[in-house]
């Protein structure tokens, strides 16, 4: 009888939003996987996200505090661990922050990916190029730029990034592709749409609006509120990543989407209505009154929409959660985890809210 070999996976940025969900999901569904989480714990990383794990799962998770750009540390980690695969989430991830301070996006997203590629390649070659090693680079649909009212991003859509964030992700994607073509490193890229779900840092649209509605603060909508994003529940994304690690073809890109295009304003209306119902608010207290149309984000992409036919056809993955169902799960999570919210809204968070919103017109309540 063949006994399944245990797998040891390096996850970078595992203390952020998607990484946390990925690690928690993977420990649950892959009992023969051990995970090393390398994270430098920027404002977006939370060391407490795994505190509640049961010992059979926490014993398979090892945390390393460190920077993905630190080649000496990476070299040590790879030689100590012989990783079977790498899942690379670590990045600066917020478009508005990239507008106010682009440099760290270049440094983390490009140099960090470059350092990780180099050490992954060295380790893979030292170990005589194991066939099943995968370098999975988690990227974004934003590398493709902005769509008009029609059409979808496919894996063949030319790159056309607009923000410093998407430019840095596009550059890192090109390095990943180059390491496959030049050195045969078995690398795969996934480009996904906007994720939502538990543990998302409250600077992004959904958690920011959820918390502002709960606390009855103004709801800042950029521009006319008609920008469209495709929304992907984070657990659907995590499952897609697992399928790509196990069955994806090296050198390929897979687009991952939620088949849930929505205008920002419609999402905010929905959140207001669902939370009002839960919190028993009606009449003059309804939360839609908190909506404020504020000055637009510079270079604001109008629409993103993913054609996820390839991953569906080749790997049999499709999103399992309906948008309204997963929004309700997300709302319940935030309502039930206000202590988590309090812990991540540190002094740094308050400064960010001031920097990003104080000069926008029309934000008074
Ligand atoms: P996040 O900002 O919530 O988390 C990023 C994590 O990376 C944090 O834990 C942070 O501490 C860590 N990190 C940052 N710089 C680091 C460094 N130099 N060394 C080590 N760790 C570092 O991001 P997220 O929303 O979880 O996104 C994860 C990945 O998915 C990113 O690569 C992002 O570009 C991509 N992505 C995200 C979305 C989304 O909707 N959130 C959509 C598409 C793609
Ligand atoms: P965001 O969550 O920052 O994700 P991304 O820019 O990567 O798509 O923003 C989602 C959409 O919501 C985007 O069109 C910008 C808009 N938005 C607002 O209208 N107000 C806000 O306060 C924020 C943070 C975003």
XYZ file of C-alpha atoms and ligand atoms in Angstrom:
434
model
C 0.000 0.000 0.000
C 1.328 3.444 -0.936
C 1.500 5.823 1.969
C 0.879 9.507 1.132
C 4.037 11.517 1.670
C 3.539 14.534 3.934
C 3.844 17.837 2.081
C 5.603 20.927 3.364
C 4.422 24.202 1.850
C 5.890 27.685 2.151
C 3.179 30.338 2.309
C 4.302 33.971 2.178
C 2.055 36.726 3.527
C -0.018 34.120 5.338
C -1.038 36.527 8.106
C -2.897 38.818 5.698
C -6.483 38.471 4.523
C -6.321 35.805 1.806
C -3.272 34.058 3.280
C -5.049 33.610 6.616
C -8.100 32.098 4.948
C -5.887 29.913 2.756
C -3.889 28.551 5.695
C -6.971 27.901 7.834
C -8.760 26.192 4.933
C -5.728 24.114 3.915
C -4.962 22.904 7.447
C -8.576 21.777 7.582
C -8.848 19.971 4.229
C -5.245 18.699 3.869
C -4.330 16.847 7.064
C -1.060 15.628 5.511
C 0.214 19.149 4.736
C 2.507 21.176 6.983
C 2.741 24.919 6.413
C 5.488 27.441 7.068
C 4.076 30.977 7.076
C 6.679 33.651 6.290
C 5.284 37.089 7.033
C 6.882 40.374 8.072
C 3.661 41.508 9.802
C 3.146 44.880 8.175
C 0.010 46.811 9.167
C -1.932 44.236 7.094
C -0.642 41.126 8.864
C -2.236 39.934 12.071
C -0.355 37.444 14.263
C -3.539 36.545 16.175
C -5.450 35.112 13.193
C -4.539 31.538 14.152
C -4.963 31.759 17.928
C -8.142 29.704 17.942
C -6.773 26.732 15.937
C -7.075 23.311 17.575
C -3.745 21.645 18.370
C -3.989 19.086 15.524
C -3.949 22.051 13.134
C -1.754 24.553 14.969
C 0.925 21.840 15.316
C 1.200 21.756 11.510
C 1.634 25.526 11.179
C 4.988 27.202 11.748
C 5.357 30.965 11.778
C 8.521 32.734 10.655
C 8.672 36.489 11.187
C 10.636 37.838 8.248
C 10.748 39.760 5.020
C 10.300 38.046 1.692
C 13.080 40.257 0.300
C 15.624 38.834 2.767
C 17.638 36.416 0.615
C 19.714 35.053 3.510
C 16.611 34.190 5.453
C 15.005 32.601 2.381
C 18.106 30.572 1.681
C 18.133 29.280 5.274
C 14.429 28.463 5.158
C 14.678 26.554 1.897
C 17.686 24.508 3.008
C 16.049 23.645 6.340
C 12.697 22.702 4.852
C 12.856 21.270 1.311
C 9.508 22.808 0.463
C 7.241 20.836 -1.854
C 5.596 24.037 -3.099
C 5.497 27.778 -2.545
C 2.329 29.879 -2.434
C 3.244 33.545 -2.701
C 0.717 36.000 -1.269
C 3.052 38.515 0.402
C 2.482 41.935 -1.122
C 1.363 45.446 -0.553
C -2.212 45.125 -1.761
C -4.174 48.374 -1.476
C -4.569 50.631 -4.535
C -5.198 53.819 -2.523
C -2.026 53.283 -0.499
C -0.090 52.740 -3.740
C -1.276 56.159 -4.931
C -0.116 57.909 -1.759
C 3.129 55.905 -1.393
C 4.139 53.829 -4.424
C 7.741 52.972 -3.505
C 7.055 50.182 -1.050
C 4.899 48.535 -3.731
C 7.887 48.330 -6.046
C 10.094 47.099 -3.216
C 7.796 44.427 -1.797
C 5.873 43.279 -4.831
C 8.675 43.284 -7.391
C 11.877 42.824 -5.368
C 10.149 40.438 -2.959
C 8.868 38.215 -5.753
C 12.267 38.365 -7.432
C 14.071 37.237 -4.261
C 11.598 34.412 -3.707
C 11.905 33.229 -7.313
C 15.692 33.146 -7.011
C 15.732 31.060 -3.830
C 12.951 28.776 -5.089
C 14.929 28.105 -8.261
C 18.160 27.421 -6.378
C 16.424 24.996 -4.048
C 14.516 23.253 -6.870
C 17.733 22.775 -8.853
C 19.743 21.589 -5.810
C 17.099 18.933 -5.278
C 17.380 17.737 -8.905
C 14.237 19.471 -10.102
C 11.408 17.489 -8.461
C 8.501 17.165 -10.918
C 5.749 18.063 -8.538
C 7.266 21.280 -7.127
C 5.091 24.346 -7.822
C 5.713 28.070 -7.387
C 2.248 29.576 -7.238
C 2.184 33.345 -7.642
C -1.066 34.946 -6.493
C -1.825 37.921 -8.693
C -4.722 40.148 -9.614
C -7.082 40.885 -12.495
C -5.980 44.531 -12.151
C -2.886 43.779 -14.287
C -5.193 43.717 -17.328
C -6.328 47.321 -16.840
C -9.858 48.653 -17.113
C -12.773 47.332 -19.196
C -15.596 49.263 -20.837
C -19.183 48.084 -20.312
C -18.635 44.860 -22.302
C -16.083 42.048 -22.466
C -14.053 40.007 -19.992
C -10.418 39.473 -19.066
C -9.092 36.164 -20.384
C -5.636 34.707 -19.777
C -4.639 36.172 -23.188
C -5.697 39.756 -22.446
C -2.621 42.013 -22.781
C -1.338 43.595 -19.590
C -2.267 47.274 -19.193
C -1.988 48.209 -15.496
C -3.098 51.653 -14.342
C -2.160 52.086 -10.671
C 1.240 51.736 -8.997
C -0.230 48.658 -7.276
C -1.283 46.940 -10.493
C 1.951 48.006 -12.221
C 3.981 46.340 -9.453
C 1.886 43.152 -9.656
C 2.233 43.131 -13.459
C 6.010 43.479 -13.160
C 6.168 40.629 -10.671
C 4.023 38.452 -12.968
C 6.488 39.081 -15.817
C 9.383 37.896 -13.635
C 7.451 34.741 -12.763
C 6.792 34.048 -16.447
C 10.465 34.718 -17.242
C 11.613 32.201 -14.598
C 9.425 29.562 -16.202
C 10.526 30.301 -19.770
C 14.210 30.829 -19.023
C 14.931 28.363 -16.215
C 11.901 25.998 -16.404
C 10.949 26.773 -12.790
C 7.478 25.132 -12.532
C 5.685 28.382 -11.846
C 1.985 29.151 -12.233
C 0.171 32.481 -11.938
C -3.400 32.984 -10.768
C -5.110 36.300 -11.508
C -8.203 36.746 -9.403
C -10.870 39.351 -8.926
C -11.793 41.286 -5.745
C -11.947 38.961 -2.751
C -14.226 39.459 0.241
C -14.818 37.502 3.434
C -13.604 37.126 7.018
C -10.295 38.660 8.178
C -10.131 41.374 5.496
C -8.376 44.510 6.718
C -10.896 47.362 6.998
C -9.281 49.615 4.401
C -10.901 47.774 1.458
C -14.426 48.580 0.279
C -16.464 45.844 1.957
C -15.058 45.776 5.486
C -14.701 49.569 5.551
C -18.366 49.987 4.652
C -19.535 47.208 6.992
C -17.788 48.781 9.970
C -18.834 52.312 9.090
C -22.449 51.162 8.839
C -22.238 49.355 12.182
C -20.724 52.486 13.758
C -22.988 54.909 11.822
C -20.101 56.779 10.185
C -20.143 58.335 6.671
C -19.863 55.894 3.733
C -17.375 57.386 1.232
C -18.199 56.377 -2.362
C -15.550 57.416 -4.881
C -16.834 59.227 -7.986
C -20.322 58.247 -9.162
C -20.246 54.819 -7.476
C -20.820 53.048 -10.777
C -17.404 51.404 -11.016
C -17.787 47.659 -11.358
C -15.796 44.883 -9.757
C -16.233 41.113 -9.915
C -16.536 39.770 -6.355
C -15.011 36.428 -5.332
C -15.670 34.883 -1.919
C -12.292 34.202 -0.342
C -13.017 30.516 0.388
C -13.828 29.913 -3.275
C -10.493 31.525 -4.089
C -8.624 29.339 -1.576
C -10.148 26.188 -3.047
C -9.153 27.327 -6.554
C -5.549 27.829 -5.399
C -5.438 24.291 -3.973
C -6.691 22.872 -7.255
C -4.112 24.849 -9.209
C -1.279 23.633 -6.943
C -2.376 20.038 -7.375
C -3.389 19.962 -11.019
C -2.372 23.214 -12.709
C 0.101 23.077 -15.577
C 3.454 24.846 -15.049
C 3.885 27.963 -17.174
C 0.131 28.553 -17.250
C -2.011 31.377 -15.983
C -5.464 30.746 -14.508
C -8.018 33.521 -14.099
C -10.219 33.103 -11.022
C -13.493 35.008 -10.751
C -16.748 34.922 -8.823
C -19.244 35.526 -11.678
C -20.560 38.371 -9.511
C -20.181 41.747 -11.135
C -21.612 44.571 -9.057
C -21.485 48.371 -9.061
C -19.963 49.776 -5.868
C -23.103 51.736 -5.039
C -25.276 48.604 -5.307
C -23.001 46.771 -2.894
C -23.136 49.597 -0.385
C -26.933 49.740 -0.652
C -27.104 45.993 -0.045
C -24.797 46.199 2.987
C -26.872 49.059 4.437
C -30.118 47.129 4.004
C -28.807 43.807 5.361
C -27.198 45.413 8.399
C -30.218 47.633 9.099
C -32.338 44.497 9.194
C -29.936 42.753 11.563
C -29.530 45.796 13.803
C -33.210 46.753 13.801
C -32.777 50.159 12.176
C -35.644 51.683 10.192
C -37.255 54.982 9.149
C -34.956 57.968 9.644
C -32.238 55.705 11.088
C -31.662 53.670 7.918
C -27.992 53.602 6.937
C -28.361 54.713 3.304
C -28.496 58.255 4.682
C -24.771 57.907 5.531
C -23.718 57.576 1.861
C -21.424 60.368 0.660
C -20.181 60.689 -2.937
C -16.602 61.911 -2.537
C -13.834 62.921 -4.937
C -12.751 60.056 -7.150
C -9.630 57.905 -6.848
C -7.048 59.147 -9.416
C -6.859 56.755 -12.386
C -9.855 54.814 -11.034
C -10.405 51.697 -13.201
C -14.013 51.589 -14.368
C -14.721 47.887 -14.648
C -13.062 44.531 -14.008
C -14.656 41.273 -15.138
C -13.113 37.820 -15.310
C -13.668 35.054 -17.804
C -12.897 31.990 -15.655
C -13.727 29.422 -18.335
C -10.202 27.996 -18.442
C -9.950 26.933 -14.796
C -13.498 25.600 -14.981
C -12.822 23.568 -18.129
C -9.310 22.330 -17.299
C -9.453 21.885 -13.510
C -13.191 21.618 -12.848
C -13.220 24.553 -10.422
C -16.133 26.969 -10.211
C -17.281 29.270 -7.395
C -19.544 27.462 -4.935
C -20.815 30.426 -2.935
C -23.604 32.695 -4.185
C -22.865 36.397 -3.662
C -25.738 37.160 -1.249
C -25.023 33.990 0.779
C -21.327 34.827 1.158
C -22.065 38.486 1.953
C -24.246 37.277 4.817
C -21.458 34.985 6.052
C -19.086 37.954 5.908
C -21.454 40.275 7.789
C -21.974 37.676 10.501
C -18.228 37.249 10.823
C -17.593 40.972 11.356
C -20.510 41.308 13.772
C -19.191 38.348 15.750
C -15.551 39.461 15.730
C -15.522 43.065 16.870
C -12.590 42.268 19.175
C -10.548 41.334 16.070
C -11.652 44.584 14.431
C -10.574 46.569 17.474
C -7.189 44.864 17.510
C -6.381 45.724 13.859
C -7.566 49.337 14.048
C -4.373 50.587 15.629
C -2.827 54.063 15.537
C -1.489 53.257 12.057
C -5.020 52.529 10.876
C -6.372 55.799 12.202
C -3.556 57.680 10.469
C -4.394 55.933 7.170
C -8.062 56.898 7.411
C -7.011 60.515 8.010
C -4.494 60.538 5.129
C -6.850 58.959 2.589
C -10.128 60.605 3.474
C -9.529 63.952 5.143
C -9.032 65.944 1.918
C -11.905 64.348 0.057
C -14.842 66.693 -0.348
C -18.244 66.045 1.109
C -17.358 63.564 3.831
C -18.960 65.230 6.792
C -21.905 63.603 8.452
P -3.070 41.747 2.596
O -2.584 43.147 2.377
O -4.258 41.517 3.447
O -1.892 40.850 3.216
C -0.569 40.935 2.763
C 0.309 40.145 3.742
O 1.655 40.196 3.252
C 0.325 40.730 5.162
O 0.221 39.688 6.113
C 1.691 41.407 5.254
O 2.198 41.448 6.574
C 2.526 40.516 4.346
N 3.692 41.213 3.788
C 3.722 42.444 3.206
N 4.973 42.740 2.845
C 5.759 41.677 3.189
C 7.128 41.380 3.066
N 7.981 42.264 2.498
N 7.593 40.204 3.518
C 6.736 39.309 4.095
N 5.424 39.526 4.246
C 4.947 40.702 3.797
O -3.272 41.156 1.131
P -4.380 40.135 0.601
O -5.618 40.896 0.307
O -4.432 38.954 1.506
O -3.735 39.731 -0.796
C -2.846 38.618 -0.890
C -2.316 38.533 -2.322
O -3.425 38.416 -3.221
C -1.548 39.769 -2.766
O -0.457 39.349 -3.525
C -2.539 40.542 -3.614
O -1.882 41.299 -4.618
C -3.352 39.408 -4.218
N -4.744 39.772 -4.562
C -5.599 40.233 -3.603
C -6.914 40.536 -3.940
C -7.907 41.011 -2.911
O -9.062 41.269 -3.267
N -7.554 41.115 -1.643
C -7.340 40.401 -5.266
C -6.436 39.944 -6.214
C -5.139 39.611 -5.842
P -10.938 48.339 -3.084
O -11.604 47.504 -2.046
O -9.891 49.309 -2.650
O -10.376 47.318 -4.180
P -9.744 47.623 -5.663
O -9.435 49.064 -5.770
O -8.528 46.781 -5.644
O -10.786 47.171 -6.638
O -12.048 49.150 -3.864
C -13.132 48.504 -4.515
C -13.948 49.564 -5.230
O -14.550 50.416 -4.242
C -13.122 50.480 -6.110
O -13.878 50.816 -7.270
C -12.914 51.720 -5.269
C -14.171 51.786 -4.434
N -14.020 52.402 -3.091
C -14.869 53.456 -2.698
O -15.742 53.879 -3.469
N -14.705 53.995 -1.462
C -13.747 53.566 -0.591
O -13.634 54.135 0.542
C -12.885 52.474 -0.986
C -11.814 51.959 -0.062
C -13.080 51.937 -2.252
